[in-house]
CSV table of C-alpha atoms and ligand atoms in Angstrom, one decimal:
chain,number,residue,atom,x,y,z
S,1,UNK,CA,0.0,0.0,0.0
S,2,UNK,CA,1.4,3.4,-1.0
S,3,UNK,CA,0.9,6.1,1.6
S,4,UNK,CA,-0.7,8.4,-0.9
S,5,UNK,CA,-3.2,5.7,-1.7
S,6,UNK,CA,-4.0,5.3,2.0
S,7,UNK,CA,-4.5,9.0,2.8
S,8,UNK,CA,-6.7,9.4,-0.3
S,9,UNK,CA,-8.7,6.4,0.9
S,10,UNK,CA,-8.9,7.8,4.5
S,11,UNK,CA,-10.3,11.0,3.2
S,12,UNK,CA,-12.8,9.2,1.0
S,13,UNK,CA,-13.9,7.2,4.0
S,14,UNK,CA,-14.3,10.3,6.2
S,15,UNK,CA,-11.8,9.3,8.8
S,16,UNK,CA,-10.6,12.7,9.7
S,17,UNK,CA,-11.9,12.3,13.2
S,18,UNK,CA,-10.1,9.1,13.9
S,19,UNK,CA,-7.0,10.6,12.4
S,20,UNK,CA,-7.0,13.5,14.8
S,21,UNK,CA,-7.7,11.2,17.7
S,22,UNK,CA,-4.7,9.2,16.8
S,23,UNK,CA,-2.4,12.2,16.5
S,24,UNK,CA,-3.3,13.3,20.0
S,25,UNK,CA,-3.1,9.9,21.5
S,26,UNK,CA,0.3,9.1,20.1
S,27,UNK,CA,1.7,12.1,22.0
S,28,UNK,CA,-0.2,11.5,25.2
S,29,UNK,CA,0.5,7.8,25.3
S,30,UNK,CA,4.2,8.3,25.1
S,31,UNK,CA,4.1,10.9,27.8
S,32,UNK,CA,2.2,8.8,30.3
S,33,UNK,CA,4.4,5.8,29.6
S,34,UNK,CA,7.5,7.7,30.2
S,35,UNK,CA,6.3,9.2,33.5
S,36,UNK,CA,4.3,6.3,34.8
S,37,UNK,CA,5.6,2.8,34.6
S,38,UNK,CA,3.4,1.5,37.4
S,39,UNK,CA,0.0,1.4,35.6
S,40,UNK,CA,-1.9,0.3,38.7
S,41,UNK,CA,-1.4,3.8,40.2
S,42,UNK,CA,-4.2,5.0,38.1
S,43,UNK,CA,-6.6,2.2,39.2
S,44,UNK,CA,-9.7,3.7,40.8
S,45,UNK,CA,-10.4,1.0,43.4
S,46,UNK,CA,-7.2,-0.6,44.5
S,47,UNK,CA,-9.0,-2.9,47.0
S,48,UNK,CA,-10.7,-5.0,44.3
S,49,UNK,CA,-9.4,-8.5,43.8
S,50,UNK,CA,-7.1,-8.7,40.7
S,51,UNK,CA,-7.9,-11.3,38.1
S,52,UNK,CA,-6.0,-12.1,34.9
S,53,UNK,CA,-8.7,-12.5,32.1
S,54,UNK,CA,-8.8,-15.8,30.3
S,55,UNK,CA,-9.3,-15.0,26.6
S,56,UNK,CA,-10.5,-17.7,24.1
S,57,UNK,CA,-10.0,-18.3,20.4
S,58,UNK,CA,-13.2,-18.6,18.3
S,59,UNK,CA,-15.5,-20.5,18.4
S,60,UNK,CA,-14.8,-21.0,22.1
S,61,UNK,CA,-16.1,-18.7,24.8
S,62,UNK,CA,-14.6,-18.3,28.3
S,63,UNK,CA,-16.6,-20.0,31.1
S,64,UNK,CA,-19.5,-18.0,32.7
S,65,UNK,CA,-18.5,-15.7,35.5
S,66,UNK,CA,-19.6,-17.1,38.9
S,67,UNK,CA,-18.3,-14.4,41.2
S,68,UNK,CA,-20.8,-12.1,42.8
S,69,UNK,CA,-18.6,-9.0,43.2
S,70,UNK,CA,-16.7,-6.7,40.8
S,71,UNK,CA,-13.0,-7.3,40.2
S,72,UNK,CA,-10.1,-5.6,38.7
S,73,UNK,CA,-9.6,-7.6,35.5
S,74,UNK,CA,-6.3,-7.5,33.6
S,75,UNK,CA,-6.7,-8.1,29.9
S,76,UNK,CA,-3.7,-8.5,27.7
S,77,UNK,CA,-4.3,-8.6,24.0
S,78,UNK,CA,-1.6,-8.8,21.4
S,79,UNK,CA,-1.9,-7.6,17.8
S,80,UNK,CA,-0.2,-9.7,15.1
S,81,UNK,CA,0.0,-9.4,11.4
S,82,UNK,CA,0.2,-12.9,9.8
S,83,UNK,CA,-0.5,-14.8,6.7
S,84,UNK,CA,-3.4,-17.3,7.3
S,85,UNK,CA,-5.8,-19.3,5.2
S,86,UNK,CA,-8.9,-17.4,3.9
S,87,UNK,CA,-10.1,-20.3,1.8
S,88,UNK,CA,-8.6,-23.5,0.4
S,89,UNK,CA,-5.5,-22.5,-1.6
S,90,UNK,CA,-6.2,-18.8,-0.8
S,91,UNK,CA,-4.0,-17.0,1.8
S,92,UNK,CA,-4.4,-13.5,3.1
S,93,UNK,CA,-2.3,-11.3,5.4
S,94,UNK,CA,-4.6,-10.9,8.4
S,95,UNK,CA,-4.2,-8.3,11.1
S,96,UNK,CA,-5.4,-9.9,14.3
S,97,UNK,CA,-6.2,-9.3,18.0
S,98,UNK,CA,-4.6,-12.3,19.6
S,99,UNK,CA,-3.7,-14.4,16.5
S,100,UNK,CA,-7.2,-15.2,15.3
S,101,UNK,CA,-10.0,-13.6,13.3
S,102,UNK,CA,-12.2,-12.6,15.0
S,103,UNK,CA,-10.0,-11.7,17.9
S,104,UNK,CA,-10.0,-13.3,21.3
S,105,UNK,CA,-13.3,-13.3,23.2
S,106,UNK,CA,-13.2,-11.2,26.4
S,107,UNK,CA,-15.6,-11.9,29.2
S,108,UNK,CA,-16.0,-9.6,32.1
S,109,UNK,CA,-18.8,-8.6,34.6
S,110,UNK,CA,-20.7,-5.3,34.9
S,111,UNK,CA,-18.8,-2.8,37.1
S,112,UNK,CA,-15.5,-4.7,36.7
S,113,UNK,CA,-12.6,-2.4,36.4
S,114,UNK,CA,-10.5,-3.4,33.5
S,115,UNK,CA,-6.8,-2.8,33.2
S,116,UNK,CA,-6.4,-3.2,29.4
S,117,UNK,CA,-3.0,-3.9,27.9
S,118,UNK,CA,-2.7,-3.6,24.1
S,119,UNK,CA,0.5,-5.2,22.8
S,120,UNK,CA,1.7,-4.9,19.2
S,121,UNK,CA,4.0,-7.7,18.2
S,122,UNK,CA,7.5,-6.5,17.2
S,123,UNK,CA,7.1,-8.1,13.7
S,124,UNK,CA,4.1,-5.9,12.9
S,125,UNK,CA,4.5,-3.3,10.2
S,126,UNK,CA,1.8,-1.0,11.3
S,127,UNK,CA,0.7,0.7,14.5
S,128,UNK,CA,-2.7,-0.3,15.9
S,129,UNK,CA,-5.1,0.6,18.6
S,130,UNK,CA,-8.5,-0.6,20.0
S,131,UNK,CA,-11.9,0.8,20.3
S,132,UNK,CA,-14.1,-1.3,22.6
S,133,UNK,CA,-17.7,-0.5,22.3
S,134,UNK,CA,-18.1,-1.6,26.0
S,135,UNK,CA,-16.0,1.4,27.1
S,136,UNK,CA,-17.5,4.7,28.2
S,137,UNK,CA,-15.0,7.4,27.2
S,138,UNK,CA,-13.5,9.1,24.1
S,139,UNK,CA,-12.7,6.7,21.3
S,140,UNK,CA,-13.7,3.7,23.4
S,141,UNK,CA,-10.0,3.3,24.3
S,142,UNK,CA,-8.7,4.2,20.8
S,143,UNK,CA,-7.3,7.5,21.9
S,144,UNK,CA,-5.3,5.8,24.7
S,145,UNK,CA,-4.0,2.7,22.9
S,146,UNK,CA,-2.2,3.9,19.8
S,147,UNK,CA,0.6,1.3,19.8
S,148,UNK,CA,3.6,1.1,17.6
S,149,UNK,CA,5.1,-2.3,16.6
S,150,UNK,CA,7.0,-3.7,19.6
S,151,UNK,CA,5.2,-1.5,22.1
S,152,UNK,CA,2.6,-2.0,24.8
S,153,UNK,CA,0.0,0.6,26.0
S,154,UNK,CA,-2.3,0.4,29.0
S,155,UNK,CA,-5.5,2.1,30.0
S,156,UNK,CA,-8.2,1.4,32.6
S,157,UNK,CA,-12.0,1.5,32.1
S,158,UNK,CA,-15.0,0.6,34.2
S,159,UNK,CA,-17.6,-1.6,32.5
S,160,UNK,CA,-20.8,0.4,33.3
S,161,UNK,CA,-23.2,-1.2,30.9
S,162,UNK,CA,-23.9,-4.9,30.5
S,163,UNK,CA,-24.2,-6.4,27.0
S,164,UNK,CA,-22.3,-8.0,24.1
S,165,UNK,CA,-20.0,-5.5,22.4
S,166,UNK,CA,-17.7,-5.4,19.4
S,167,UNK,CA,-14.2,-4.2,19.6
S,168,UNK,CA,-12.1,-3.2,16.7
S,169,UNK,CA,-9.0,-1.4,15.6
S,170,UNK,CA,-9.5,2.3,14.9
S,171,UNK,CA,-6.2,3.3,13.3
S,172,UNK,CA,-6.4,5.0,10.0
S,173,UNK,CA,-7.4,3.9,7.4
S,174,UNK,CA,-9.9,2.4,9.8
S,175,UNK,CA,-11.8,0.5,7.1
S,176,UNK,CA,-8.6,-1.3,6.0
S,177,UNK,CA,-7.7,-2.3,9.5
S,178,UNK,CA,-11.1,-3.8,10.1
S,179,UNK,CA,-11.2,-5.4,6.6
S,180,UNK,CA,-8.0,-7.2,7.5
S,181,UNK,CA,-9.7,-8.8,10.5
S,182,UNK,CA,-9.2,-6.5,13.4
S,183,UNK,CA,-12.4,-7.1,15.4
S,184,UNK,CA,-13.8,-9.3,18.1
S,185,UNK,CA,-16.3,-9.5,20.9
S,186,UNK,CA,-16.3,-8.5,24.6
S,187,UNK,CA,-19.1,-9.7,26.8
S,188,UNK,CA,-20.0,-7.7,29.9
S,189,UNK,CA,-22.2,-10.0,31.9
S,190,UNK,CA,-25.0,-8.3,33.9
S,191,UNK,CA,-24.4,-8.4,37.7
S,192,UNK,CA,-26.9,-11.2,38.1
S,193,UNK,CA,-25.2,-13.2,35.2
S,194,UNK,CA,-26.8,-14.7,32.1
S,195,UNK,CA,-29.2,-17.7,32.4
S,196,UNK,CA,-27.3,-21.0,32.4
S,197,UNK,CA,-27.1,-22.8,29.0
S,198,UNK,CA,-25.5,-26.1,27.9
S,199,UNK,CA,-23.3,-24.8,25.1
S,200,UNK,CA,-21.9,-21.4,24.2
S,201,UNK,CA,-20.1,-20.4,21.0
S,202,UNK,CA,-18.5,-17.4,19.4
S,203,UNK,CA,-19.4,-16.6,15.8
S,204,UNK,CA,-18.4,-13.4,14.0
S,205,UNK,CA,-19.1,-12.4,10.4
S,206,UNK,CA,-16.7,-10.3,8.4
S,207,UNK,CA,-16.4,-9.2,4.7
S,208,UNK,CA,-13.1,-9.5,2.9
S,209,UNK,CA,-11.9,-7.7,-0.3
S,210,UNK,CA,-9.2,-9.4,-2.4
S,211,UNK,CA,-7.7,-8.5,-5.7
S,212,UNK,CA,-8.4,-12.0,-7.1
S,213,UNK,CA,-11.9,-13.5,-7.5
S,214,UNK,CA,-13.5,-15.8,-5.0
S,215,UNK,CA,-11.4,-18.9,-4.9
S,216,UNK,CA,-8.5,-17.5,-6.9
S,217,UNK,CA,-5.5,-19.2,-5.5
S,218,UNK,CA,-2.4,-17.7,-3.9
S,219,UNK,CA,-1.7,-14.9,-1.4
S,220,UNK,CA,-4.3,-12.3,-2.1
S,221,UNK,CA,-3.7,-8.6,-1.5
S,222,UNK,CA,-6.4,-6.3,-0.1
S,223,UNK,CA,-8.4,-4.5,-2.8
S,224,UNK,CA,-9.2,-0.9,-1.7
S,225,UNK,CA,-11.5,-0.3,-4.7
S,226,UNK,CA,-13.7,-3.2,-3.9
S,227,UNK,CA,-13.7,-2.1,-0.3
S,228,UNK,CA,-14.8,1.4,-1.2
S,229,UNK,CA,-17.5,0.0,-3.4
S,230,UNK,CA,-18.6,-2.3,-0.5
S,231,UNK,CA,-18.4,-5.3,-2.9
S,232,UNK,CA,-16.6,-8.0,-0.9
S,233,UNK,CA,-15.1,-11.0,-2.5
S,234,UNK,CA,-15.6,-13.1,0.6
S,235,UNK,CA,-18.2,-13.0,3.4
S,236,UNK,CA,-17.3,-15.4,6.1
S,237,UNK,CA,-17.8,-16.5,9.7
S,238,UNK,CA,-14.7,-16.6,11.9
S,239,UNK,CA,-12.2,-15.4,9.4
S,240,UNK,CA,-12.2,-18.1,6.7
S,241,UNK,CA,-14.3,-20.1,4.4
S,242,UNK,CA,-15.0,-23.4,6.2
S,243,UNK,CA,-13.9,-22.2,9.7
S,244,UNK,CA,-17.2,-23.7,11.1
S,245,UNK,CA,-17.8,-26.7,8.8
S,246,UNK,CA,-16.6,-30.3,8.6
S,247,UNK,CA,-14.3,-31.0,11.5
S,248,UNK,CA,-14.6,-27.4,12.6
S,249,UNK,CA,-18.4,-27.5,13.0
S,250,UNK,CA,-19.8,-26.6,16.4
S,251,UNK,CA,-21.6,-29.3,18.2
S,252,UNK,CA,-24.5,-30.0,20.6
S,253,UNK,CA,-26.5,-32.9,21.9
S,254,UNK,CA,-30.2,-33.3,21.4
S,255,UNK,CA,-32.1,-31.5,24.2
S,256,UNK,CA,-29.3,-29.0,24.9
S,257,UNK,CA,-29.7,-25.2,24.8
S,258,UNK,CA,-27.2,-23.5,22.6
S,259,UNK,CA,-26.2,-19.8,23.0
S,260,UNK,CA,-24.4,-18.1,20.1
S,261,UNK,CA,-22.6,-14.9,20.7
S,262,UNK,CA,-22.9,-13.4,17.2
S,263,UNK,CA,-20.9,-10.4,16.1
S,264,UNK,CA,-20.4,-8.6,12.8
S,265,UNK,CA,-17.1,-6.9,12.2
S,266,UNK,CA,-18.1,-5.7,8.8
S,267,UNK,CA,-16.5,-3.4,7.8
S,268,UNK,CA,-19.5,-2.9,5.5
S,269,UNK,CA,-22.2,-5.5,5.3
S,270,UNK,CA,-25.2,-6.0,7.6
S,271,UNK,CA,-25.8,-9.7,8.5
S,272,UNK,CA,-29.2,-11.3,8.3
S,273,UNK,CA,-28.2,-14.1,10.7
S,274,UNK,CA,-30.2,-17.3,10.5
S,275,UNK,CA,-29.8,-20.9,11.4
S,276,UNK,CA,-31.5,-23.2,8.9
S,277,UNK,CA,-33.9,-25.5,10.6
S,278,UNK,CA,-34.0,-23.7,13.9
S,279,UNK,CA,-36.0,-20.9,15.5
S,280,UNK,CA,-34.2,-18.7,18.0
S,281,UNK,CA,-36.2,-19.2,21.3
S,282,UNK,CA,-34.5,-16.0,22.5
S,283,UNK,CA,-32.6,-13.2,20.9
S,284,UNK,CA,-31.0,-10.3,22.7
S,285,UNK,CA,-31.1,-8.0,19.7
S,286,UNK,CA,-28.1,-5.8,19.2
S,287,UNK,CA,-26.5,-7.5,22.2
S,288,UNK,CA,-28.6,-5.4,24.6
S,289,UNK,CA,-30.7,-6.3,27.5
S,290,UNK,CA,-34.1,-6.8,25.9
S,291,UNK,CA,-35.2,-10.3,24.9
S,292,UNK,CA,-37.2,-11.1,21.7
S,293,UNK,CA,-38.7,-14.6,21.6
S,294,UNK,CA,-39.3,-16.9,18.6
S,295,UNK,CA,-37.2,-15.2,16.0
S,296,UNK,CA,-36.2,-16.6,12.6
S,297,UNK,CA,-33.6,-14.2,11.4
S,298,UNK,CA,-31.9,-11.4,13.3
S,299,UNK,CA,-30.1,-8.4,11.9
S,300,UNK,CA,-26.6,-7.9,13.1
S,301,UNK,CA,-25.3,-4.5,12.1
S,302,UNK,CA,-21.7,-3.8,11.1
S,303,UNK,CA,-20.0,-3.1,14.4
S,304,UNK,CA,-22.8,-4.8,16.3
S,305,UNK,CA,-23.8,-8.0,17.9
S,306,UNK,CA,-26.7,-10.2,19.0
S,307,UNK,CA,-27.0,-13.1,21.4
S,308,UNK,CA,-29.2,-16.0,20.2
S,309,UNK,CA,-30.4,-19.0,22.2
S,310,UNK,CA,-32.2,-22.1,21.1
S,311,UNK,CA,-32.9,-25.6,22.3
S,312,UNK,CA,-31.9,-28.3,19.8
S,313,UNK,CA,-34.8,-30.8,19.8
S,314,UNK,CA,-34.0,-32.7,16.6
S,315,UNK,CA,-30.7,-34.3,15.7
S,316,UNK,CA,-29.0,-33.4,12.4
S,317,UNK,CA,-26.9,-30.6,10.7
S,318,UNK,CA,-28.0,-27.0,11.1
S,319,UNK,CA,-26.5,-24.5,8.8
S,320,UNK,CA,-25.5,-21.0,10.0
S,321,UNK,CA,-26.0,-18.5,7.3
S,322,UNK,CA,-26.3,-14.8,6.4
S,323,UNK,CA,-29.7,-15.0,4.7
S,324,UNK,CA,-28.5,-12.6,2.1
S,325,UNK,CA,-28.0,-16.0,0.6
S,326,UNK,CA,-25.5,-15.5,-2.2
S,327,UNK,CA,-23.1,-14.6,0.5
S,328,UNK,CA,-23.6,-18.0,2.0
S,329,UNK,CA,-23.4,-20.2,-1.0
S,330,UNK,CA,-21.1,-18.2,-3.1
S,331,UNK,CA,-19.0,-16.1,-0.8
S,332,UNK,CA,-18.4,-18.3,2.2
S,333,UNK,CA,-20.8,-17.3,5.0
S,334,UNK,CA,-21.7,-20.8,5.9
S,335,UNK,CA,-21.2,-22.5,9.3
S,336,UNK,CA,-22.5,-25.8,10.7
S,337,UNK,CA,-23.9,-26.9,14.0
S,338,UNK,CA,-24.0,-30.7,14.3
S,339,UNK,CA,-26.6,-32.0,16.8
S,340,UNK,CA,-26.3,-35.6,17.9
S,341,UNK,CA,-29.0,-37.8,19.3
S,342,UNK,CA,-31.7,-40.2,18.5
S,343,UNK,CA,-34.4,-39.3,15.9
S,344,UNK,CA,-37.3,-37.2,17.0
S,345,UNK,CA,-39.9,-38.2,14.3
S,346,UNK,CA,-42.8,-36.6,16.1
S,347,UNK,CA,-41.2,-33.2,15.6
S,348,UNK,CA,-39.5,-33.8,12.3
S,349,UNK,CA,-40.4,-36.9,10.2
S,350,UNK,CA,-37.9,-36.6,7.4
S,351,UNK,CA,-39.1,-37.0,3.8
S,352,UNK,CA,-42.3,-39.1,3.5
S,353,UNK,CA,-42.7,-39.1,-0.2
S,354,UNK,CA,-41.2,-37.6,-3.4
S,355,UNK,CA,-43.0,-37.5,-6.7
S,356,UNK,CA,-41.3,-36.4,-9.9
S,357,UNK,CA,-42.9,-33.4,-11.6
S,358,UNK,CA,-40.9,-32.7,-14.6
S,359,UNK,CA,-42.0,-30.0,-17.0
S,360,UNK,CA,-41.9,-30.8,-20.7
S,361,UNK,CA,-39.0,-29.6,-22.7
S,362,UNK,CA,-36.7,-28.9,-19.7
S,363,UNK,CA,-33.2,-28.3,-20.8
S,364,UNK,CA,-29.8,-28.4,-19.1
S,365,UNK,CA,-29.4,-25.3,-17.0
S,366,UNK,CA,-26.1,-23.5,-16.9
S,367,UNK,CA,-24.9,-22.2,-13.6
S,368,UNK,CA,-24.6,-18.4,-14.0
S,369,UNK,CA,-21.0,-17.5,-13.4
S,370,UNK,CA,-19.1,-15.0,-15.5
S,371,UNK,CA,-16.3,-17.4,-16.1
S,372,UNK,CA,-14.6,-20.2,-14.2
S,373,UNK,CA,-12.2,-18.8,-11.6
S,374,UNK,CA,-8.5,-19.4,-12.1
S,375,UNK,CA,-7.8,-22.5,-10.0
S,376,UNK,CA,-4.7,-23.5,-8.2
S,377,UNK,CA,-2.6,-25.7,-10.5
S,378,UNK,CA,-2.0,-29.2,-9.3
S,379,UNK,CA,1.4,-30.7,-10.2
S,380,UNK,CA,0.8,-34.3,-9.0
S,381,UNK,CA,-2.0,-36.7,-8.3
S,382,UNK,CA,-2.1,-36.2,-4.5
S,383,UNK,CA,-2.6,-32.5,-5.0
S,384,UNK,CA,-5.3,-33.1,-7.6
S,385,UNK,CA,-7.1,-35.2,-5.1
S,386,UNK,CA,-6.8,-32.6,-2.4
S,387,UNK,CA,-7.9,-29.7,-4.6
S,388,UNK,CA,-10.6,-31.9,-6.1
S,389,UNK,CA,-12.1,-32.4,-2.7
S,390,UNK,CA,-12.8,-28.7,-2.5
S,391,UNK,CA,-14.3,-28.6,-5.9
S,392,UNK,CA,-16.5,-31.5,-4.9
S,393,UNK,CA,-17.7,-30.0,-1.7
S,394,UNK,CA,-18.5,-26.7,-3.4
S,395,UNK,CA,-20.0,-28.0,-6.6
S,396,UNK,CA,-21.2,-31.6,-6.4
S,397,UNK,CA,-21.9,-32.6,-2.9
S,398,UNK,CA,-25.3,-30.8,-2.7
S,399,UNK,CA,-26.6,-33.4,-5.2
S,400,UNK,CA,-24.3,-36.4,-5.1
S,401,UNK,CA,-23.9,-36.2,-1.2
S,402,UNK,CA,-20.9,-36.2,1.1
S,403,UNK,CA,-19.9,-39.8,0.5
S,404,UNK,CA,-20.8,-39.9,-3.2
S,405,UNK,CA,-23.8,-42.1,-2.3
S,406,UNK,CA,-26.3,-40.0,-4.2
S,407,UNK,CA,-30.0,-39.9,-3.4
S,408,UNK,CA,-32.0,-42.8,-4.7
S,409,UNK,CA,-34.3,-41.8,-7.5
S,410,UNK,CA,-32.9,-38.3,-7.9
S,411,UNK,CA,-29.1,-38.2,-8.0
S,412,UNK,CA,-27.0,-41.2,-9.1
S,413,UNK,CA,-24.2,-42.4,-6.8
S,414,UNK,CA,-20.6,-41.6,-7.7
S,415,UNK,CA,-19.4,-44.2,-5.2
S,416,UNK,CA,-18.8,-47.5,-6.9
S,417,UNK,CA,-20.7,-46.2,-10.0
S,418,UNK,CA,-20.4,-48.6,-12.9
S,419,UNK,CA,-21.4,-45.7,-15.2
S,420,UNK,CA,-18.3,-43.9,-14.0
S,421,UNK,CA,-15.8,-46.7,-13.6
S,422,UNK,CA,-16.7,-48.4,-17.0
S,423,UNK,CA,-15.9,-45.3,-19.0
S,424,UNK,CA,-14.1,-42.5,-17.3
S,425,UNK,CA,-14.0,-40.3,-20.4
S,426,UNK,CA,-17.8,-40.5,-20.7
S,427,UNK,CA,-18.1,-39.4,-17.1
S,428,UNK,CA,-15.7,-36.4,-17.6
S,429,UNK,CA,-18.0,-35.5,-20.5
S,430,UNK,CA,-21.0,-35.5,-18.1
S,431,UNK,CA,-19.2,-33.0,-15.9
S,432,UNK,CA,-18.0,-30.9,-18.8
S,433,UNK,CA,-21.4,-30.7,-20.7
S,434,UNK,CA,-24.0,-31.5,-18.1
S,435,UNK,CA,-26.4,-34.4,-18.7
S,436,UNK,CA,-30.0,-34.9,-19.5
S,437,UNK,CA,-31.9,-38.0,-20.3
S,438,UNK,CA,-32.0,-41.6,-19.2
S,439,UNK,CA,-29.0,-43.3,-17.8
S,440,UNK,CA,-28.5,-46.5,-15.8
S,441,UNK,CA,-26.1,-46.4,-12.8
S,442,UNK,CA,-25.6,-49.7,-10.9
S,443,UNK,CA,-28.8,-51.1,-12.3
S,444,UNK,CA,-30.9,-48.2,-11.3
S,445,UNK,CA,-32.5,-45.9,-14.0
S,446,UNK,CA,-32.1,-42.1,-13.6
S,447,UNK,CA,-33.9,-39.7,-15.9
S,448,UNK,CA,-33.1,-36.3,-14.6
S,449,UNK,CA,-30.8,-33.4,-15.4
S,450,UNK,CA,-27.3,-32.6,-14.2
S,451,UNK,CA,-26.6,-28.9,-14.8
S,452,UNK,CA,-23.6,-27.7,-16.8
S,453,UNK,CA,-21.3,-26.3,-14.2
S,454,UNK,CA,-18.8,-23.5,-15.0
S,455,UNK,CA,-15.6,-25.3,-14.1
S,456,UNK,CA,-12.2,-24.9,-15.5
S,457,UNK,CA,-10.4,-27.9,-17.1
S,458,UNK,CA,-8.1,-27.9,-14.1
S,459,UNK,CA,-11.0,-28.1,-11.7
S,460,UNK,CA,-12.7,-30.9,-13.7
S,461,UNK,CA,-9.4,-32.9,-13.7
S,462,UNK,CA,-9.1,-32.4,-10.0
S,463,UNK,CA,-12.7,-33.3,-9.0
S,464,UNK,CA,-12.7,-36.4,-11.2
S,465,UNK,CA,-9.4,-37.5,-9.8
S,466,UNK,CA,-10.8,-37.0,-6.3
S,467,UNK,CA,-13.9,-39.0,-7.2
S,468,UNK,CA,-12.0,-41.8,-8.8
S,469,UNK,CA,-9.8,-42.2,-5.7
S,470,UNK,CA,-12.6,-42.3,-3.2
S,471,UNK,CA,-15.6,-44.4,-2.2
S,472,UNK,CA,-14.5,-47.7,-3.7
S,473,UNK,CA,-13.9,-46.3,-7.2
S,474,UNK,CA,-11.1,-47.6,-9.4
S,475,UNK,CA,-8.4,-44.9,-8.9
S,476,UNK,CA,-6.2,-43.2,-11.5
S,477,UNK,CA,-5.5,-39.7,-12.4
S,478,UNK,CA,-7.5,-37.6,-14.9
S,479,UNK,CA,-5.3,-35.4,-17.0
S,480,UNK,CA,-6.0,-32.0,-18.6
S,481,UNK,CA,-5.7,-33.6,-22.0
S,482,UNK,CA,-8.5,-36.0,-21.2
S,483,UNK,CA,-10.7,-33.1,-20.0
S,484,UNK,CA,-10.1,-31.0,-23.1
S,485,UNK,CA,-10.8,-34.0,-25.3
S,486,UNK,CA,-14.1,-34.6,-23.5
S,487,UNK,CA,-15.0,-31.0,-23.8
S,488,UNK,CA,-14.4,-31.0,-27.6
S,489,UNK,CA,-16.5,-34.2,-28.1
S,490,UNK,CA,-20.2,-33.9,-28.6
S,491,UNK,CA,-22.4,-34.0,-25.5
S,492,UNK,CA,-24.7,-36.9,-25.3
D,501,CU,CU1,-5.1,-1.9,13.3
């Protein structure tokens, strides 16, 4: 980033106020540090018990507070700038509070006095500060915490208001610091505490702006133009595509009550937070003290939060989404809650029947996508299999299912498919062109439509290699040559 670019951006974003705050703070912070090395001198109530705050990495939340009195809580949060995974094959230089995006979860009690230490790792290239929305006072702490690389600043605040609050960096250009992942949540429990629940999790949405398209491989730089236009490339929960799916999914057991502390770092988008297949029994809208009951979707503003609670009565997978739904299925805002337990057929029966209603003259649909994204290039079979798995999860799994088992009568199996194993080139053609009409797979007749997906040759080679090397299929590697040959041949 050139500095001229930054200052232009800062002006465009109307950040003059923050800029001034930072100028003042950088002077005053240095002065206080020089004169006053014992920070506890400035603590208001020296007789309070001193507690070192335990901070957690998302999606975990610190244990509920059981003490019945205020304390002096010492919070130490270290800023880092580090390259981490944004999506499979896609890296990004994140700026973090505590090494994760969102930053570490802070849990305190109303009327606690917090001694807040902001550390900025010596390897950082930029100064940072912190504005905690739980703070009453100018800048929410930003004007007291401007911290150069390798420095540590300290300020105290008293948590007057209970609630769930966002914290974020407020160093110019503020939008860029937030867009790089500098946000997190701080919970100020009311004096009487929150009602006990069985599971608590920390989920925070954020939008990311990369030079490359969604899924474009490599280390992706921040794109200021896209950020100014508020057109994110990625919208994700907990800092990366897939940070709450597969092995990273959050879990509960049937009958448990789950509480989600939901934040939205933005910097730009408002989240329409929803859990598919659940109704929030309770929502504390905007993280405040009121409770709404029986809510389907709750708005979480940029720089805002909400607490949602629901009892999970039926086992299965529940999908966390931003119901501005292209963000979920095309930009990454998809999480998963796995609920274990025995079936609950009286509440949810599962499918009872399925009849085919096929309009006359239906044709193969093309997935609307401008052009296939540039995929990461595989240089051996193992890499093809690994990359192909991502292509499969994103493009095929919805129909052919997680283990390639298909759905009887609707989507043919890819696992042990004779159609596939008997003639791999024909199967590649199916993926390249789509397929319509009657086929027989493992003795079962399918007469349905597979859409033509916009995939690059590289992606098709990867996904077919992945399929061939899983679920009892015959193995082998699909080459780019095979794919381009299949593309050139006539569709069935
Ligand atoms: Cu920052």
